[in-house]
Amino acid sequence: MSKERFLFSSESVTEGHPDKLADQISDAILDAILEKDPMGRVAAETLVTTGLITIAGEITTSCYVDIPKIARQTAKDVGYTRAKYGFDATTCSVLTSIDEQSPDISQGVTTAIEARNMSSDEIDKIGAGDQGLMFGYATNETEELMPLPITLAHKLTRQLAKVRKDNTLPYLRPDGKSQVTVEYENGKPVRLDTIVLSAQHHPSLTIEQIEQDLKQLVIDPVIPEKFKSDKITILVNPTGRFVLGGPAADCGLTGRKIIVDTYGGSVPHGGGAFSGKDPTKVDRSAAYMARYAAKNIVAAGLADSCMLQVAYAIGVARPVSLMIDTKGTGKISDEKLTDMVQQVFDFRPAAIINNLELRKPQYKRLAAYGHFGRTDLSPLPAWEKTDKVNELKNLL
């Protein structure tokens, strides 16, 4: 039988990428509100461009937070402290346009259709904040139970930020990107094909010096020994120059890096972004729960890979559909796994919020380098735990 081979690529961006700066500002605002008002409703959208941060959206809360101050501090933490870096957090303008959540949406979230139909279950009281479909995924090709291309892409951008922030490479600036191409054989990663790394830098540096430094101090420490080879194509700053970066070079928007946030394109994406949204928005909370369920299935050895789709109707607590696809890797049928998941995991919004502790401020730390597979974070996000493995096995 012939072997099936293909190449697959995923990308990541640093915390200084304009879109990721926007995501971090939106989530910093969410965190600040949840710190004072855990029941706050937040949908914060951010745009960053030359010398300007614009924040708009719908926020309903009993507390006050200084949104311009939060936005400036977030940009400063990323490293945008001088205009020559592409942005200056101290001198930029900050504009806000905030309304309350629509009362038509609010009534469906506050009192789900099940509760309006006299359900006595407390968990039925919160309805989904919107219609939509969400995906969760896990695969045993990495320790993080994430696809290898996105895992390595994130590790490269985190390392790029690290050597900038600790002054190992003081000429680096906040903006940057990575891309990793992996060769698969019969569904398993066997070889690294191409690594692309782009790093914003001081204008005095030569491309030769940047290539040497990034290969030695960013790429080599990240690539696993078993995948190292002189046959890997490595492209560092392939345009030859990356001095102008950040919001001065590219307008940034919240929610424009949803594939970077999730699985690097290895599976479908429902379309909804995460950042700036409180957990009543199932775009965020249900995607976390879907990852939680998929990861526990793979961790339990019930499948080598697992994709889960869940869908909702606005104002309704219970999902309208839930589907599992293991691409033939399941040790039992996908239908049986779907039934097991429905017994172990409660996908109603209130249950998700309670079980995953989603009213805690924790979101800014997730707004760069992905929301899943984050074993670098402490404490570990609740949806990354594998504490349902035994419960799933007991249903066999």
Coordinates of C-alpha atoms in Angstrom, one line a residue, residues 11-329:
E11 CA 1.5 30.2 11.7
S12 CA 1.9 32.2 14.9
V13 CA 2.5 35.9 15.6
T14 CA 4.2 37.6 18.6
E15 CA 2.4 39.7 21.2
G16 CA 3.6 42.8 19.4
H17 CA 1.8 41.9 16.2
P18 CA -0.9 44.6 15.7
D19 CA -3.8 42.1 15.7
K20 CA -2.5 40.5 18.8
L21 CA -2.0 43.9 20.5
A22 CA -5.7 44.5 19.8
D23 CA -6.6 41.2 21.3
Q24 CA -4.6 41.8 24.4
I25 CA -6.2 45.2 25.0
S26 CA -9.7 43.8 24.6
D27 CA -8.9 40.9 27.0
A28 CA -7.2 43.3 29.5
I29 CA -10.4 45.3 29.6
L30 CA -12.4 42.1 30.2
D31 CA -10.1 41.0 33.0
A32 CA -10.3 44.4 34.7
I33 CA -14.1 44.3 34.7
L34 CA -14.3 40.7 35.8
E35 CA -11.9 41.5 38.7
K36 CA -14.5 43.9 40.1
D37 CA -17.8 42.6 38.6
P38 CA -17.7 38.8 37.7
M39 CA -21.2 39.1 36.3
G40 CA -20.3 41.9 33.9
R41 CA -21.2 41.5 30.2
V42 CA -18.4 42.5 27.9
A43 CA -17.9 42.7 24.2
A44 CA -14.9 44.9 23.7
E45 CA -13.4 45.4 20.2
T46 CA -10.1 47.2 19.6
L47 CA -8.5 48.8 16.6
V48 CA -4.9 50.0 16.6
T49 CA -3.2 52.0 14.0
T50 CA -0.5 54.7 13.8
G51 CA -0.7 56.7 17.0
L52 CA -4.2 55.6 17.8
I53 CA -6.2 53.0 19.8
T54 CA -9.9 52.9 19.3
I55 CA -12.1 50.8 21.6
A56 CA -15.8 50.1 20.9
G57 CA -18.4 47.6 21.9
E58 CA -21.1 46.8 24.4
I59 CA -20.3 46.6 28.1
T60 CA -22.9 46.3 30.9
T61 CA -21.3 46.4 34.4
S62 CA -21.8 47.8 37.9
C63 CA -18.1 48.8 38.2
Y64 CA -15.8 51.5 36.7
V65 CA -12.5 50.7 34.9
D66 CA -10.2 53.2 33.3
I67 CA -10.2 51.9 29.7
P68 CA -7.6 54.3 28.3
K69 CA -5.2 53.5 31.1
I70 CA -5.7 49.8 30.6
A71 CA -5.1 50.1 26.8
R72 CA -1.9 52.2 27.3
Q73 CA -0.5 49.8 30.0
T74 CA -1.1 46.8 27.8
A75 CA 0.8 48.4 24.8
K76 CA 3.6 49.4 27.2
D77 CA 3.8 45.8 28.6
V78 CA 4.2 44.5 25.1
G79 CA 7.1 46.8 24.5
Y80 CA 5.6 49.7 22.4
T81 CA 7.3 52.5 24.3
R82 CA 8.8 54.5 21.5
A83 CA 7.4 55.8 18.2
K84 CA 10.3 54.3 16.3
Y85 CA 9.1 50.8 17.4
G86 CA 5.9 51.5 15.5
F87 CA 3.9 52.8 18.5
D88 CA 4.2 54.8 21.7
A89 CA 1.9 53.8 24.5
T90 CA 2.4 57.1 26.3
T91 CA 1.7 59.5 23.5
C92 CA -0.9 57.7 21.5
S93 CA -4.5 58.8 21.4
V94 CA -7.2 56.5 22.9
L95 CA -10.8 56.8 21.7
T96 CA -13.7 54.9 23.2
S97 CA -17.3 54.3 22.1
I98 CA -19.1 52.0 24.5
D99 CA -22.8 51.1 24.7
E100 CA -24.7 48.7 27.0
Q101 CA -25.6 45.3 25.8
S102 CA -28.7 45.2 23.7
P103 CA -31.7 44.5 25.9
D104 CA -33.1 42.1 23.3
I105 CA -29.9 40.0 23.6
S106 CA -29.7 40.5 27.4
Q107 CA -33.1 39.0 28.0
G108 CA -32.2 35.8 26.2
V109 CA -28.9 35.4 28.0
T110 CA -30.3 36.3 31.5
T111 CA -33.3 34.0 31.1
A112 CA -32.9 31.1 28.7
I113 CA -35.9 29.7 26.8
E114 CA -35.8 26.6 29.1
A115 CA -36.2 28.8 32.2
R116 CA -39.0 30.8 30.5
N117 CA -40.6 27.4 29.9
M118 CA -40.6 26.8 33.7
S119 CA -37.5 24.7 34.0
S120 CA -36.5 24.4 37.6
D121 CA -32.8 23.7 36.8
E122 CA -30.5 26.6 37.8
I123 CA -28.1 25.7 35.0
D124 CA -30.9 26.2 32.5
K125 CA -31.2 29.9 33.4
I126 CA -28.4 31.3 31.2
G127 CA -29.0 31.2 27.5
A128 CA -26.3 31.2 24.8
G129 CA -25.3 34.8 24.0
D130 CA -25.6 34.1 20.3
Q131 CA -26.2 31.4 17.7
G132 CA -23.1 29.8 16.3
L133 CA -20.9 26.7 16.0
M134 CA -17.7 26.0 17.8
F135 CA -15.0 23.4 17.4
G136 CA -12.7 21.6 19.8
Y137 CA -9.8 19.4 18.9
A138 CA -7.0 17.3 20.3
T139 CA -4.4 15.0 18.8
N140 CA -1.7 12.8 20.4
E141 CA 1.0 14.0 18.0
T142 CA 2.5 16.3 20.7
E143 CA 2.7 16.3 24.5
E144 CA 0.3 19.2 24.6
L145 CA -2.2 17.1 22.6
M146 CA -2.1 19.8 19.9
P147 CA -1.1 19.7 16.2
L148 CA 2.7 19.9 15.7
P149 CA 2.7 22.8 13.3
I150 CA 0.9 25.3 15.5
T151 CA 2.7 24.0 18.6
L152 CA 6.1 24.7 17.1
A153 CA 5.0 28.0 15.5
H154 CA 3.8 29.3 19.0
K155 CA 7.1 28.1 20.6
L156 CA 9.1 30.1 18.0
T157 CA 7.2 33.3 18.6
R158 CA 7.4 32.9 22.4
Q159 CA 11.1 32.4 22.1
L160 CA 11.4 35.4 19.8
A161 CA 9.6 37.5 22.4
K162 CA 11.8 36.0 25.2
V163 CA 15.1 36.9 23.6
R164 CA 13.8 40.4 23.0
K165 CA 12.5 41.0 26.5
D166 CA 15.5 39.6 28.3
N167 CA 17.9 41.6 26.1
T168 CA 19.6 38.6 24.7
L169 CA 18.9 40.2 21.3
P170 CA 18.4 43.9 22.2
Y171 CA 18.0 45.0 18.6
L172 CA 14.7 43.1 18.3
R173 CA 11.4 45.0 18.3
P174 CA 7.9 43.8 19.3
D175 CA 6.4 42.7 16.0
G176 CA 7.1 39.3 14.6
K177 CA 5.7 36.1 12.9
S178 CA 6.5 32.5 12.4
Q179 CA 5.3 29.7 10.1
V180 CA 6.1 26.0 10.3
T181 CA 5.5 23.4 7.5
V182 CA 5.4 19.8 8.6
E183 CA 5.4 16.7 6.3
Y184 CA 2.9 14.0 7.3
E185 CA 2.9 10.4 6.4
N186 CA -0.3 8.4 7.0
G187 CA -1.5 11.1 9.3
K188 CA 1.6 11.3 11.5
P189 CA 4.3 14.1 11.4
V190 CA 7.6 12.7 10.1
R191 CA 9.7 15.7 9.1
L192 CA 10.0 19.5 9.3
D193 CA 10.0 20.9 5.8
T194 CA 10.1 24.7 6.2
I195 CA 10.4 27.3 9.0
V196 CA 9.7 31.0 8.3
L197 CA 10.6 33.5 11.0
S198 CA 10.1 37.3 10.6
A199 CA 11.3 39.6 13.3
Q200 CA 11.1 43.4 13.5
H201 CA 14.6 44.9 14.2
H202 CA 16.7 48.0 14.6
P203 CA 17.7 49.5 11.1
S204 CA 21.4 49.1 11.7
L205 CA 21.4 45.3 11.6
T206 CA 22.4 43.2 8.5
I207 CA 20.2 40.4 7.4
E208 CA 23.2 38.0 7.8
Q209 CA 23.5 38.9 11.5
I210 CA 19.8 38.5 12.1
E211 CA 19.7 35.1 10.3
Q212 CA 22.7 33.9 12.4
D213 CA 21.2 35.0 15.7
L214 CA 17.7 33.8 15.1
K215 CA 18.8 30.4 13.9
Q216 CA 21.1 30.0 17.0
L217 CA 19.0 31.6 19.7
V218 CA 15.4 31.2 18.6
I219 CA 15.1 28.2 16.2
D220 CA 17.6 25.8 17.5
P221 CA 16.3 25.8 21.2
V222 CA 12.8 25.2 20.0
I223 CA 13.0 22.4 17.4
P224 CA 12.9 18.9 18.9
E225 CA 16.1 16.9 18.3
K226 CA 14.2 14.2 16.4
F227 CA 13.1 16.8 13.8
K228 CA 16.4 18.6 13.4
S229 CA 17.9 18.2 9.9
D230 CA 20.1 20.2 7.5
K231 CA 17.3 19.6 4.9
I232 CA 14.9 22.0 6.6
T233 CA 14.4 25.2 4.6
I234 CA 14.8 28.1 7.0
L235 CA 13.7 31.6 5.8
V236 CA 14.5 34.5 8.2
N237 CA 13.1 37.9 7.3
P238 CA 12.6 36.8 3.7
T239 CA 11.9 40.4 2.5
G240 CA 15.4 41.3 3.6
R241 CA 14.3 44.1 6.0
F242 CA 11.7 44.4 8.7
V243 CA 12.2 47.8 10.4
L244 CA 8.8 49.4 10.2
G245 CA 6.4 47.2 12.2
G246 CA 3.6 47.3 14.7
P247 CA 0.5 49.5 14.2
A248 CA 2.5 52.0 12.1
A249 CA 2.9 49.3 9.4
D250 CA -0.3 47.4 9.7
C251 CA -3.7 48.2 11.3
G252 CA -4.6 45.7 14.0
L253 CA -8.0 44.5 14.9
T254 CA -9.5 42.2 17.6
G255 CA -10.4 38.8 16.4
R256 CA -8.4 38.7 13.2
K257 CA -6.1 35.9 14.2
I258 CA -8.7 33.2 15.1
I259 CA -6.7 30.4 13.4
V260 CA -3.6 31.4 15.4
D261 CA -5.8 31.3 18.5
T262 CA -7.0 27.8 18.0
Y263 CA -5.5 24.8 16.0
G264 CA -3.6 26.5 13.2
G265 CA -6.1 25.4 10.6
S266 CA -5.8 21.7 11.3
V267 CA -9.6 21.6 11.8
P268 CA -12.5 23.9 10.9
H269 CA -13.2 27.1 12.9
G270 CA -16.7 28.2 13.7
G271 CA -15.8 31.8 12.8
G272 CA -16.3 33.5 16.2
A273 CA -13.3 35.1 17.9
F274 CA -12.5 34.9 21.6
S275 CA -10.9 38.1 22.8
G276 CA -12.9 40.8 24.6
K277 CA -15.9 38.5 25.2
D278 CA -17.2 37.5 28.6
P279 CA -18.0 33.8 29.1
T280 CA -21.7 34.1 28.3
K281 CA -20.6 34.4 24.7
V282 CA -20.4 30.8 23.6
D283 CA -18.0 31.7 20.8
R284 CA -15.5 31.6 23.7
S285 CA -16.8 29.4 26.5
A286 CA -18.2 26.6 24.3
A287 CA -14.9 26.5 22.3
Y288 CA -13.1 26.0 25.6
M289 CA -15.4 23.3 26.6
A290 CA -15.1 21.6 23.3
R291 CA -11.3 21.5 23.6
Y292 CA -11.7 20.2 27.2
A293 CA -13.9 17.3 26.0
A294 CA -11.7 16.5 23.0
K295 CA -8.5 16.6 25.0
N296 CA -9.9 14.2 27.6
I297 CA -11.0 11.7 25.0
V298 CA -7.5 11.7 23.5
A299 CA -5.8 11.6 26.9
A300 CA -7.9 8.6 27.8
G301 CA -6.6 6.8 24.8
L302 CA -10.1 6.6 23.2
A303 CA -8.9 8.1 20.0
D304 CA -5.6 9.4 18.4
S305 CA -7.3 12.5 17.4
C306 CA -10.8 14.0 18.1
M307 CA -12.7 16.9 16.6
L308 CA -15.9 18.0 18.4
Q309 CA -18.5 20.4 17.0
V310 CA -21.2 22.0 19.1
A311 CA -23.8 24.5 18.0
Y312 CA -26.2 26.8 19.8
A313 CA -29.3 29.0 19.3
I314 CA -29.3 32.4 20.9
G315 CA -31.2 32.5 24.2
V316 CA -31.3 28.7 24.5
A317 CA -29.2 26.9 27.1
R318 CA -28.9 23.4 25.6
P319 CA -26.9 23.0 22.4
V320 CA -28.9 22.3 19.2
S321 CA -26.2 19.8 18.1
L322 CA -23.0 18.0 19.2
M323 CA -20.9 15.9 16.9
I324 CA -17.6 14.0 17.2
D325 CA -15.3 13.0 14.4
T326 CA -12.1 10.9 15.1
K327 CA -11.2 10.4 11.5
G328 CA -11.2 6.7 12.0
T329 CA -8.7 6.8 14.9

